[in-house]
């Protein structure tokens, strides 16, 4: 079976985890701190805070920005459910902004129009969460401009995008946002099994995030923080969770981070090979951005023609030993969000996109010959069909 995506683990990763097991630290040790320093340096951000999943990082990001009851978060409907759920977990509310049909990312024009309308009804969002879908950066300059004009905070859901770039910086530099979040799930750019990262340039936000991932407890008590300076005392000024990353995960993360640029390069090569080989087929390949700076987490193609063509391609590929996937069923159409008042037709671009999209195999371990097989099977289906 050719997988649509899978983790890439080599002997150096295995050795790193075994070393961590022998190090005397399973949690709250030096590997997590080193991983945070190296990720922050790689992305060009002041702070990185490691947590137990991307979802935990999104939750902590909202809590760190004091997002809560009475607040409103807007995100893209073309994302994983966690981008929206984090707002509800904080007691806030969620709405969506439709996508750009060319980039599949949250559309800055739609955002601007929705902000104008929301201002007149007094329902402006507290947080806007662009999602760098498939690893391709959103138009952060436009979003930052709107944030300044309308006074909302920006959390980048960069779960697909570690190793990608925006304009002249790496995604995660937070030069145009308050916080950026990465997922380290098995099939993301790099993995720690499960894991997540929150990046920020704001000291206050980073301090809150560090407390919130560990029960809301303050580490490194300064002498003036306690009335009696008892050496065993700790203080809990906030309500937090246990979202800590283990040393085993951080050791794997450090090892994977050293291989990240190679992973992205391979993903880019594969994306270019697909684009060349699909040039004359009746399907839309992802637009490649100037300078090709996407992290290429996914390779979504769109089919032309009948309503069920995507399903038939999916099944034909599967019959020939090739796995594919669909990203994403629009989040506002999930039962939970329908119960909360959303319905078909609310975000037509995201719904139309969903109807005919399919993610083809793309991961650093995919060989040229496996990719050629995918191309061959798809070509034979489409030439018989169209
Ligand atoms: C993977 C992912 C998440 C959640 O990350 P986990 O580490 O699986 O919790 C959130 N948003 C998007 C867009 C993702 O792809």
XYZ file of C-alpha atoms in Angstrom, residues 68-226:
159
model
C -12.724 33.297 26.948
C -16.448 33.679 27.617
C -17.941 36.458 25.479
C -15.084 36.321 22.967
C -15.362 35.361 19.304
C -12.814 33.528 17.124
C -12.979 33.406 13.326
C -11.175 30.744 11.349
C -11.266 28.965 7.995
C -13.860 26.240 7.354
C -11.175 24.372 5.354
C -9.252 23.046 8.343
C -9.093 20.303 10.930
C -11.814 20.638 13.580
C -9.298 21.562 16.324
C -8.843 25.083 14.838
C -12.457 25.876 15.721
C -12.854 23.668 18.794
C -10.198 25.531 20.786
C -12.479 28.583 20.992
C -15.364 26.515 22.351
C -13.041 24.825 24.874
C -12.346 28.305 26.278
C -16.056 29.116 26.541
C -15.936 31.461 23.555
C -17.756 31.381 20.249
C -16.659 30.517 16.676
C -17.509 31.770 13.224
C -15.820 31.167 9.864
C -14.473 33.161 6.928
C -14.738 31.612 3.462
C -11.663 30.521 1.509
C -9.919 31.883 -1.559
C -10.749 29.384 -4.338
C -7.179 29.599 -5.693
C -5.086 29.176 -2.543
C -7.680 27.276 -0.420
C -6.650 29.546 2.475
C -8.844 31.997 4.394
C -9.683 34.751 1.887
C -8.477 38.231 2.920
C -11.205 39.934 0.834
C -13.910 37.847 2.512
C -12.313 38.671 5.875
C -12.342 42.388 5.137
C -15.993 42.330 4.040
C -17.043 40.312 7.069
C -15.165 42.695 9.403
C -16.924 45.713 7.857
C -20.296 44.057 8.416
C -19.374 42.921 11.941
C -18.263 46.406 12.933
C -21.669 47.828 12.121
C -23.398 45.159 14.257
C -20.814 45.300 17.077
C -19.779 41.651 16.650
C -16.089 41.937 15.828
C -13.885 38.905 16.547
C -11.362 38.903 19.391
C -9.111 36.452 17.561
C -8.723 35.550 13.880
C -7.006 32.241 13.161
C -5.629 31.873 9.627
C -4.671 28.280 8.792
C -1.699 27.774 6.464
C -3.523 25.044 4.573
C -1.285 22.338 3.067
C 1.781 24.294 4.272
C 1.182 27.300 2.037
C 1.303 30.631 3.879
C -1.796 32.809 4.181
C -1.607 36.452 3.144
C -0.264 37.547 6.535
C 0.481 41.133 5.488
C -3.208 41.737 4.679
C -4.359 39.941 7.836
C -1.965 41.928 10.020
C -3.221 45.182 8.463
C -6.819 44.218 9.244
C -5.823 43.186 12.794
C -4.395 46.649 13.390
C -7.476 48.335 11.938
C -10.075 46.232 13.779
C -8.152 45.381 16.968
C -8.227 41.595 16.926
C -5.392 39.208 17.831
C -3.970 36.713 15.333
C -3.172 33.057 16.068
C -1.662 31.230 13.086
C -2.679 27.587 12.924
C 0.587 26.550 11.288
C 0.030 22.833 11.958
C 0.791 22.059 8.287
C 3.546 24.573 7.855
C 6.663 23.937 9.958
C 9.553 24.449 7.517
C 7.546 26.726 5.199
C 8.017 30.450 4.736
C 5.991 33.657 4.476
C 7.424 36.560 2.485
C 11.013 36.749 3.707
C 10.639 34.846 7.005
C 9.986 31.346 8.248
C 6.449 30.520 9.320
C 6.509 30.622 13.121
C 8.552 33.856 13.266
C 5.321 35.563 14.433
C 6.371 38.790 12.700
C 2.751 39.366 11.644
C 0.850 37.520 14.380
C 0.587 37.199 18.159
C 1.068 33.434 18.291
C 1.805 30.593 15.859
C 1.002 26.956 16.568
C 2.579 23.799 15.119
C 1.412 20.196 15.390
C 3.955 17.397 15.785
C 1.479 14.607 15.078
C 2.930 11.581 13.273
C 2.213 12.850 9.740
C 3.183 16.529 10.169
C 6.483 18.089 8.924
C 8.309 16.560 11.896
C 6.872 14.412 14.656
C 7.135 13.622 18.339
C 4.387 10.954 18.085
C 1.923 13.426 19.516
C 3.056 16.934 20.315
C 2.665 20.612 19.651
C 4.455 23.940 19.841
C 3.350 27.480 20.531
C 5.593 30.317 19.326
C 5.391 33.989 20.238
C 7.519 37.118 20.449
C 5.596 38.414 23.485
C 7.203 37.655 26.864
C 3.869 37.920 28.717
C 2.130 35.453 26.361
C 5.025 32.978 26.595
C 5.046 33.183 30.400
C 1.309 32.532 30.545
C 1.634 29.630 28.078
C 4.368 28.012 30.199
C 2.174 28.262 33.277
C -1.019 27.126 31.518
C 0.557 23.941 30.126
C 1.417 22.903 33.683
C -1.683 23.519 35.844
C -1.263 27.304 35.889
C 1.699 26.904 38.235
C 4.464 29.454 38.224
C 8.023 28.156 37.960
C 11.131 30.079 39.005
C 9.487 31.990 41.840
C 11.269 35.238 42.392
C 11.915 35.993 46.069
C 9.297 38.729 46.132
C 6.593 36.366 44.811
C 6.030 34.625 48.132
